[in-house]
Structures are given as C-alpha cells and as structure tokens.
Amino acid sequence: MKRLILHVGTHKTGTTAIQHFLYADRARLAQAGVLYAPCNDLLGGVRYAQHGVAHALSRYDAADREALETYRGRLLDTPADTILISAEPFYRHFDQSSGGDQNAHACFSDLRAAYLDRVAEYFAPFQTEVSIYFRRPDHYATSLYKENITSTNLTEKFDTYLTSSPRTSLFRYQDRLAELQKRFEKVAVHSFEEACKIGLVDAFYEHHGLPRPEAVDAPDAMRSGIPERATLWLVRSKQATALDVRDRERRWTFALSDDGQQLFQSAHKEMFWQDDAARLAFVKQSLDGFAYRDFWTLNAGTAQPVQWSDEDQERANRAFEDWAERNAAQLHARETQGVSPYMVDAKVAPERGAVLTALFGLLSRFSGRRSR
C-alpha cells in the first residue's frame, strides 16, 4: 500500500509558500520516489496544489466523481513510493452535495462529518498520514480576518467575524483535530511558529522525511498581511461603496506599498480585540482540551486596541487616490500580468513589467493631452 501524506493546512500557516516550493521541486522529488502531482487539468483549482481534489469532494457531482476516479487512478498507477497531497481547504470544507444550509451550526457539523467521511473513503486505498500545522489562535484569527477582508467582499467587524457560525469551528482546535483522528490512523500535528524558527520549507521537508534540495528556483510566495489600521480602512471603504475586484485589490496593493506602510503603521503593536483579557479569553477557549496547547506560552501582551477615526478614513482615502494616480501605469502593468496584490514589484517579471509600465504611461499621457 502506497504512503500518502495529506497536508491539510491550516490556513495562514505558510501553505502557499510550501506548495509553490513543492511544485517547483516536483521533478526532483519524483526522482526520489515522491509524487507531487497537482490536478488542475482534471479538477481545476490552482496549478501548484491539489485544491481541486478538496473542492470536488465537497461538491461531489457526477462530473466531480468521474474526475476524482481518474485522478485516484493516476495516484494508484504511479511508481512513486510516496504521494504528497497539499490543500488547506480540507480543513474547512463541508458536504455541499446535499444542498444543506451551511450557516446553521448544527447542520454544518453534520455536513462537515459527511465531507470528512468521503475524504477518508477516497484515500482509503492508501496508507494515509494526515499532516496539520496549527498557529497560535489569536495570530491565526487576526491573519485569517485580514485575508478575508482583502480577498473577499466581507465587511464584518472583527468581533462579529469571530462569532459567526460556522466560522467559529475553525478556531476550536481540539474539535478539528479530533474529527481527523477519528477517521485517520495517523495524524501528525506541528507548530507553525516552531517551523518558522527552522525555516518553513526546511521544517516541512524534515517533518515528512522528504529529501531536501540544496537550492530550488521557487517564488517567494509568503503573503504579507496588511496592517491592522489598513484593515479597518478597507472595511470602511467596502461598507461605504461596493468595490469591484480591481478597486479592492488596488487598495490591498496600496496598503502593502511603502506609502501605505508609512500611513498605516503604528508606533506600538495593535490588535483587533478591545483589551488583552478578551484576547487571552479567546485563545484559552480555542485551546480548550487541545492536547498540544504547550506549543504556545500565553502571556499578557503589550498590544493596544487599534483605533481608526473618520478623520483617519478621509486622510487614507486622499492618500490612496494620490498614490493610485501617481502609479497608474504601474498598476495597469501589474493587472495585465495578473500579479497578486501581495507580490511586491521586485518579484514581478522585471522586463515585461518595465515595458508594460512604460506603455501604459505613454497611453495615459496621450489620453490626458486629448482630453485637454
């Protein structure tokens, strides 16, 4: 029976960086008997990981079932001794095939259980080992909230976000771990923070017994989160008017730019909780019964509640508009190349980016002359 490593996240634990590295290293891994084969040709999803498998097992319509069988056939036929599947949606998905109401927590629990039963059945022909990384709950919640604000149309306040069902289940670590342990004989639990001390990719290879290369030409895909103040600015911006994807992503890019960092950074650490007692209460609740709670030391912190006024909002709006006007050509170039907002300009293909920036700059000046 082939060994299969099922890396299920969690979210905000460097999964994208790991997946990009594995994808770039897949040929060498194959030579070492390890198969890392994304399935976007069959099941869609990103090209560098197996999100498509997680999504298809959730939807599970006729087309999904056929594609899943084809993909599993590939895995069974591979000469590799070890198969590696990485997709953080396994951590949060539920059964969507029955059309249930995922907003009802009781119903969500049933749908989540049905989904995991299906996942376990799908990987039953393999010697499956689940691998999961946990991040300190308050850091996880903060990072996940920021990502949802930047990547979606979400406009909820932070306290509402934490208590919205079924999202609350994401932060109940022992519950999420137990549901995996119930279905898989081996579940390896790792600390994200400890992995970062070693080096995230180095730790991942070490934890899973993978042969580490000396060097691989892989993109740096670690996502930098926007500052807390920028998050509140973006929330208010979306509450004030419906932003399309381009407008939202431009604000995201601005928040990570040098101009944005200077505008939104604070002289002290800030947090979304109203006080440290509320933050620690959230952490303790998240870790209730968690067998690995000693991953983290829960001391009172020095962060202060983030403040954001109407005047701050107006000032940030003016700064953004000025920045967007000054960088219009560069923004057009990034968008033409499909560059994600969290990718800094130094990571963008320099030759093509320079050409496109110059082209859009000329077009902008020409358009301005004609308008006069």
Coordinates of C-alpha atoms in Angstrom, one line a residue:
M1 CA 0.0 0.0 0.0
K2 CA 1.4 3.4 -1.0
R3 CA 2.2 6.0 1.6
L4 CA 0.1 9.2 1.1
I5 CA 0.8 12.4 3.0
L6 CA -2.3 14.6 3.2
H7 CA -1.3 18.1 4.2
V8 CA -4.5 19.9 5.2
G9 CA -3.2 23.3 6.4
T10 CA -4.4 25.0 8.4
H11 CA -4.9 28.3 6.7
K12 CA -2.3 31.1 7.3
T13 CA 0.5 28.6 8.1
G14 CA 2.6 29.2 5.0
T15 CA 0.8 26.6 2.9
T16 CA 1.0 28.7 -0.3
A17 CA 4.8 29.1 0.1
I18 CA 5.2 25.4 0.8
Q19 CA 3.0 24.4 -2.2
H20 CA 4.9 26.7 -4.6
F21 CA 8.2 25.2 -3.4
L22 CA 6.9 21.7 -3.8
Y23 CA 5.6 22.4 -7.3
A24 CA 9.0 23.9 -8.3
D25 CA 10.7 20.9 -6.8
R26 CA 8.3 18.2 -8.2
A27 CA 10.7 16.8 -10.8
R28 CA 13.5 16.2 -8.3
L29 CA 11.0 14.8 -5.8
A30 CA 9.8 12.3 -8.4
Q31 CA 13.3 11.1 -9.0
A32 CA 13.4 10.4 -5.2
G33 CA 10.2 8.4 -5.3
V34 CA 7.8 11.2 -4.1
L35 CA 4.9 12.2 -6.3
Y36 CA 3.6 15.7 -6.1
A37 CA 1.1 16.0 -8.9
P38 CA -1.4 18.8 -8.9
C39 CA -4.7 18.0 -10.6
N40 CA -5.9 21.3 -12.2
D41 CA -6.1 19.6 -15.6
L42 CA -8.8 17.3 -14.2
L43 CA -10.3 19.1 -11.3
G44 CA -9.5 22.8 -11.7
G45 CA -8.1 24.9 -8.8
V46 CA -4.6 26.3 -8.6
R47 CA -1.9 24.8 -10.7
Y48 CA 0.6 24.4 -7.8
A49 CA -1.5 22.3 -5.3
Q50 CA -4.5 19.9 -5.0
H51 CA -7.2 22.3 -4.1
G52 CA -9.3 20.8 -6.9
V53 CA -9.5 17.5 -5.0
A54 CA -10.8 19.1 -1.9
H55 CA -13.3 21.2 -3.8
A56 CA -14.6 18.2 -5.9
L57 CA -15.0 16.0 -2.8
S58 CA -17.2 18.8 -1.4
R59 CA -19.4 19.4 -4.5
Y60 CA -19.3 15.7 -5.5
D61 CA -21.5 16.0 -8.6
A62 CA -21.3 13.5 -11.4
A63 CA -18.5 15.3 -13.2
D64 CA -16.5 15.6 -10.0
R65 CA -16.9 11.9 -9.2
E66 CA -15.7 10.9 -12.7
A67 CA -12.7 13.2 -12.4
L68 CA -11.9 12.1 -8.9
E69 CA -11.8 8.5 -10.1
T70 CA -9.4 9.4 -12.9
Y71 CA -7.1 11.3 -10.6
R72 CA -7.1 8.5 -8.0
G73 CA -6.2 6.1 -10.8
R74 CA -3.2 8.2 -11.6
L75 CA -2.1 8.0 -8.0
L76 CA -2.6 4.3 -7.8
D77 CA -0.6 3.7 -11.0
T78 CA 2.3 5.9 -10.1
P79 CA 5.7 4.1 -9.5
A80 CA 6.4 6.5 -6.6
D81 CA 6.5 5.1 -3.1
T82 CA 5.2 8.3 -1.5
I83 CA 2.3 10.6 -2.7
L84 CA 2.0 14.1 -1.3
I85 CA -1.3 16.0 -1.4
S86 CA -1.5 19.6 -0.1
A87 CA -4.6 21.6 0.1
E88 CA -5.8 23.7 3.1
P89 CA -9.5 23.6 2.0
F90 CA -9.6 20.2 3.6
Y91 CA -9.5 21.9 6.9
R92 CA -12.7 23.9 6.4
H93 CA -14.8 22.2 3.7
F94 CA -18.2 20.5 4.2
D95 CA -20.5 18.4 2.1
Q96 CA -22.2 20.7 -0.5
S97 CA -23.7 17.8 -2.5
S98 CA -26.8 17.6 -0.3
G99 CA -27.7 21.3 -0.6
G100 CA -27.7 21.8 3.2
D101 CA -27.7 25.1 5.0
Q102 CA -24.1 25.7 6.0
N103 CA -25.0 28.7 8.0
A104 CA -26.7 26.6 10.7
H105 CA -24.0 25.4 13.1
A106 CA -25.8 22.1 13.9
C107 CA -26.3 21.4 10.3
F108 CA -22.7 22.4 9.5
S109 CA -21.4 19.8 11.9
D110 CA -23.3 17.1 10.1
L111 CA -22.1 18.4 6.7
R112 CA -18.6 18.6 7.9
A113 CA -18.7 15.0 9.2
A114 CA -20.2 13.8 5.9
Y115 CA -17.4 15.5 4.0
L116 CA -14.6 14.0 6.1
D117 CA -16.2 10.6 5.8
R118 CA -16.0 11.0 2.0
V119 CA -12.4 12.2 2.1
A120 CA -11.4 9.2 4.3
E121 CA -13.1 6.8 1.9
Y122 CA -11.5 8.4 -1.2
F123 CA -8.0 7.9 0.3
A124 CA -8.7 4.5 1.8
P125 CA -6.6 2.6 -0.9
F126 CA -3.5 4.4 0.5
Q127 CA -1.6 4.4 3.8
T128 CA -2.8 7.9 4.5
E129 CA -1.0 10.2 7.0
V130 CA -2.6 13.5 7.8
S131 CA -0.3 16.4 8.4
I132 CA -1.6 19.6 10.0
Y133 CA 0.1 22.8 11.2
F134 CA -1.5 25.0 13.9
R135 CA -0.8 28.6 14.6
R136 CA -1.4 30.4 17.9
P137 CA -5.1 31.1 17.8
D138 CA -5.1 34.9 18.2
H139 CA -2.4 35.2 15.5
Y140 CA -4.4 32.8 13.3
A141 CA -7.7 34.7 13.7
T142 CA -6.0 38.0 13.0
S143 CA -4.3 36.8 9.9
L144 CA -7.4 35.0 8.6
Y145 CA -9.6 38.1 9.2
K146 CA -7.2 40.3 7.2
E147 CA -7.1 37.8 4.3
N148 CA -10.9 37.7 4.2
I149 CA -11.1 41.5 4.2
T150 CA -8.6 41.8 1.4
S151 CA -9.6 38.8 -0.7
T152 CA -13.4 38.9 -0.4
N153 CA -16.4 41.2 -0.1
L154 CA -16.6 40.6 3.7
T155 CA -17.4 43.8 5.7
E156 CA -18.0 42.2 9.1
K157 CA -16.4 43.7 12.2
F158 CA -13.8 41.6 13.9
D159 CA -15.8 40.6 16.9
T160 CA -18.7 39.6 14.6
Y161 CA -16.4 37.7 12.4
L162 CA -15.1 35.6 15.3
T163 CA -18.5 34.6 16.5
S164 CA -20.2 33.9 13.1
S165 CA -21.2 30.3 12.7
P166 CA -19.9 28.0 11.3
R167 CA -16.6 30.1 11.2
T168 CA -16.2 29.7 15.0
S169 CA -15.4 26.0 14.4
L170 CA -12.2 27.0 12.7
F171 CA -10.8 28.2 16.0
R172 CA -11.7 25.1 18.1
Y173 CA -8.5 23.3 17.6
Q174 CA -9.3 20.1 19.6
D175 CA -12.6 19.6 17.8
R176 CA -10.9 19.9 14.4
L177 CA -8.1 17.6 15.4
A178 CA -10.5 15.0 16.8
E179 CA -12.6 14.8 13.7
L180 CA -9.4 14.0 11.7
Q181 CA -8.1 11.5 14.3
K182 CA -11.5 9.7 14.2
R183 CA -11.0 8.9 10.5
F184 CA -7.3 8.6 10.0
E185 CA -5.0 6.3 12.0
K186 CA -2.1 8.7 11.8
V187 CA -2.4 12.5 12.3
A188 CA 0.9 14.4 12.7
V189 CA 0.5 17.8 14.5
H190 CA 3.1 20.6 14.0
S191 CA 3.6 24.1 15.4
F192 CA 3.7 26.8 12.7
E193 CA 5.8 29.0 14.9
E194 CA 8.4 26.3 15.6
A195 CA 8.5 25.5 11.9
C196 CA 9.3 29.2 11.1
K197 CA 12.2 29.1 13.5
I198 CA 13.8 26.3 11.5
G199 CA 12.7 27.7 8.2
L200 CA 9.2 26.9 6.9
V201 CA 10.2 24.8 3.9
D202 CA 13.1 23.2 5.6
A203 CA 10.8 22.2 8.5
F204 CA 8.2 20.8 6.2
Y205 CA 10.7 18.6 4.3
E206 CA 12.2 17.4 7.6
H207 CA 8.8 16.7 9.2
H208 CA 7.7 14.5 6.3
G209 CA 11.0 12.7 5.6
L210 CA 11.5 14.4 2.2
P211 CA 14.9 14.8 0.6
R212 CA 15.8 18.5 0.9
P213 CA 17.4 20.1 -2.2
E214 CA 20.3 22.4 -1.9
A215 CA 18.5 25.0 -3.9
V216 CA 15.3 25.3 -5.9
D217 CA 14.2 28.2 -8.2
A218 CA 10.8 28.7 -6.5
P219 CA 9.0 32.0 -6.0
D220 CA 8.8 33.5 -2.5
A221 CA 5.0 33.1 -2.0
M222 CA 4.8 34.0 1.7
R223 CA 2.0 36.5 2.0
S224 CA 2.5 39.7 3.9
G225 CA -0.7 40.7 5.8
I226 CA -1.8 44.3 5.7
P227 CA -1.5 46.4 8.9
E228 CA -4.5 46.5 11.4
R229 CA -5.3 50.1 10.6
A230 CA -5.3 49.3 6.8
T231 CA -7.8 46.5 7.5
L232 CA -10.2 48.9 9.2
W233 CA -9.7 51.4 6.3
L234 CA -10.6 48.7 3.8
V235 CA -13.6 47.5 5.8
R236 CA -15.0 51.1 5.9
S237 CA -14.2 51.5 2.2
K238 CA -16.3 48.4 1.4
Q239 CA -19.1 49.5 3.7
A240 CA -19.3 52.9 2.1
T241 CA -19.5 51.6 -1.5
A242 CA -19.5 48.3 -3.4
L243 CA -15.9 47.9 -4.6
D244 CA -15.3 45.7 -7.6
V245 CA -12.3 43.3 -7.5
R246 CA -9.9 45.7 -9.2
D247 CA -10.7 48.5 -6.7
R248 CA -10.4 46.2 -3.7
E249 CA -7.1 44.8 -4.9
R250 CA -5.7 48.2 -5.6
R251 CA -6.4 49.2 -2.1
W252 CA -4.8 46.0 -0.9
T253 CA -1.7 46.8 -3.0
F254 CA -1.6 50.3 -1.6
A255 CA -1.7 49.0 2.0
L256 CA 1.4 46.9 1.3
S257 CA 3.2 49.7 -0.6
D258 CA 5.8 51.9 1.0
D259 CA 3.3 54.8 1.1
G260 CA 0.7 52.6 2.7
Q261 CA 3.1 51.2 5.3
Q262 CA 4.1 54.7 6.4
L263 CA 0.4 55.7 6.6
F264 CA -1.0 52.7 8.4
Q265 CA 1.8 51.6 10.7
S266 CA 1.6 52.4 14.4
A267 CA 4.4 53.2 16.9
H268 CA 3.1 50.3 19.0
K269 CA 1.6 46.9 18.5
E270 CA -2.1 46.9 17.8
M271 CA -4.8 44.3 18.0
F272 CA -8.5 43.9 17.0
W273 CA -9.5 42.8 20.5
Q274 CA -10.8 45.6 22.9
D275 CA -8.3 44.5 25.6
D276 CA -5.8 41.9 26.4
A277 CA -8.2 40.0 28.7
A278 CA -10.6 39.4 25.7
R279 CA -7.7 38.3 23.5
L280 CA -6.5 35.8 26.1
A281 CA -10.0 34.5 26.7
F282 CA -10.3 33.8 23.0
V283 CA -7.0 31.9 23.0
K284 CA -7.9 29.8 26.0
Q285 CA -11.3 29.0 24.5
S286 CA -9.7 28.0 21.2
L287 CA -7.2 25.7 23.0
D288 CA -9.8 24.1 25.4
G289 CA -8.9 20.4 25.6
F290 CA -6.2 20.8 22.9
A291 CA -3.5 18.2 23.5
Y292 CA -0.8 20.5 22.1
R293 CA -1.6 23.7 23.9
D294 CA 2.0 23.8 25.2
F295 CA 3.0 24.9 21.7
W296 CA 2.5 28.4 22.9
T297 CA 3.1 30.5 26.1
L298 CA 0.1 32.5 26.9
N299 CA 1.4 35.7 28.5
A300 CA -0.3 39.1 28.6
G301 CA 0.9 41.1 25.6
T302 CA 1.7 44.7 25.0
A303 CA -0.6 45.3 22.1
Q304 CA -3.2 48.1 22.3
P305 CA -6.7 48.1 20.7
V306 CA -6.5 49.5 17.1
Q307 CA -8.1 53.0 16.7
W308 CA -9.4 54.3 13.5
S309 CA -11.5 57.6 13.2
D310 CA -13.5 59.3 10.5
E311 CA -10.6 61.7 10.0
D312 CA -8.2 58.8 9.6
Q313 CA -10.5 57.3 6.9
E314 CA -10.7 60.6 5.0
R315 CA -6.9 61.0 5.1
A316 CA -6.3 57.5 4.0
N317 CA -8.8 57.9 1.1
R318 CA -6.9 61.0 -0.1
A319 CA -3.6 59.3 0.2
F320 CA -4.8 56.3 -1.8
E321 CA -6.3 58.4 -4.6
D322 CA -3.0 60.4 -4.9
W323 CA -1.0 57.1 -4.9
A324 CA -3.2 55.5 -7.5
E325 CA -2.9 58.5 -9.8
R326 CA 0.9 58.6 -9.5
N327 CA 1.2 54.8 -10.0
A328 CA -1.5 54.4 -12.7
A329 CA 0.9 52.9 -15.3
Q330 CA 2.5 50.5 -12.9
L331 CA -0.9 49.4 -11.6
H332 CA -2.1 48.7 -15.1
A333 CA 1.1 46.7 -15.8
R334 CA 0.6 44.6 -12.7
E335 CA -3.0 43.9 -13.5
T336 CA -2.2 43.0 -17.1
Q337 CA 0.3 40.4 -15.8
G338 CA -2.2 39.1 -13.3
V339 CA 0.1 40.0 -10.4
S340 CA -1.4 39.3 -6.9
P341 CA -1.5 42.4 -4.6
Y342 CA 0.7 40.7 -2.0
M343 CA 3.5 40.3 -4.6
V344 CA 5.9 43.3 -4.3
D345 CA 7.1 44.9 -7.5
A346 CA 10.6 43.4 -7.1
K347 CA 9.0 39.9 -7.6
V348 CA 7.2 40.9 -10.8
A349 CA 8.8 39.8 -14.1
P350 CA 11.1 42.9 -14.5
E351 CA 11.5 43.1 -18.2
R352 CA 7.8 42.6 -19.1
G353 CA 6.8 44.8 -16.2
A354 CA 9.0 47.7 -17.3
V355 CA 7.7 47.5 -20.9
L356 CA 4.1 47.5 -19.8
T357 CA 4.6 50.3 -17.3
A358 CA 6.2 52.4 -20.0
L359 CA 3.4 51.6 -22.5
F360 CA 0.6 52.4 -20.1
G361 CA 2.4 55.6 -19.1
L362 CA 2.6 56.8 -22.7
L363 CA -1.1 55.9 -23.2
S364 CA -2.0 57.8 -20.1
R365 CA -0.2 60.9 -21.2
F366 CA -1.6 60.7 -24.7
S367 CA -5.1 60.3 -23.2
G368 CA -4.5 63.3 -21.0
R369 CA -3.5 65.5 -23.9
R370 CA -6.5 64.5 -26.0
S371 CA -8.9 65.3 -23.1
R372 CA -7.5 68.8 -23.0

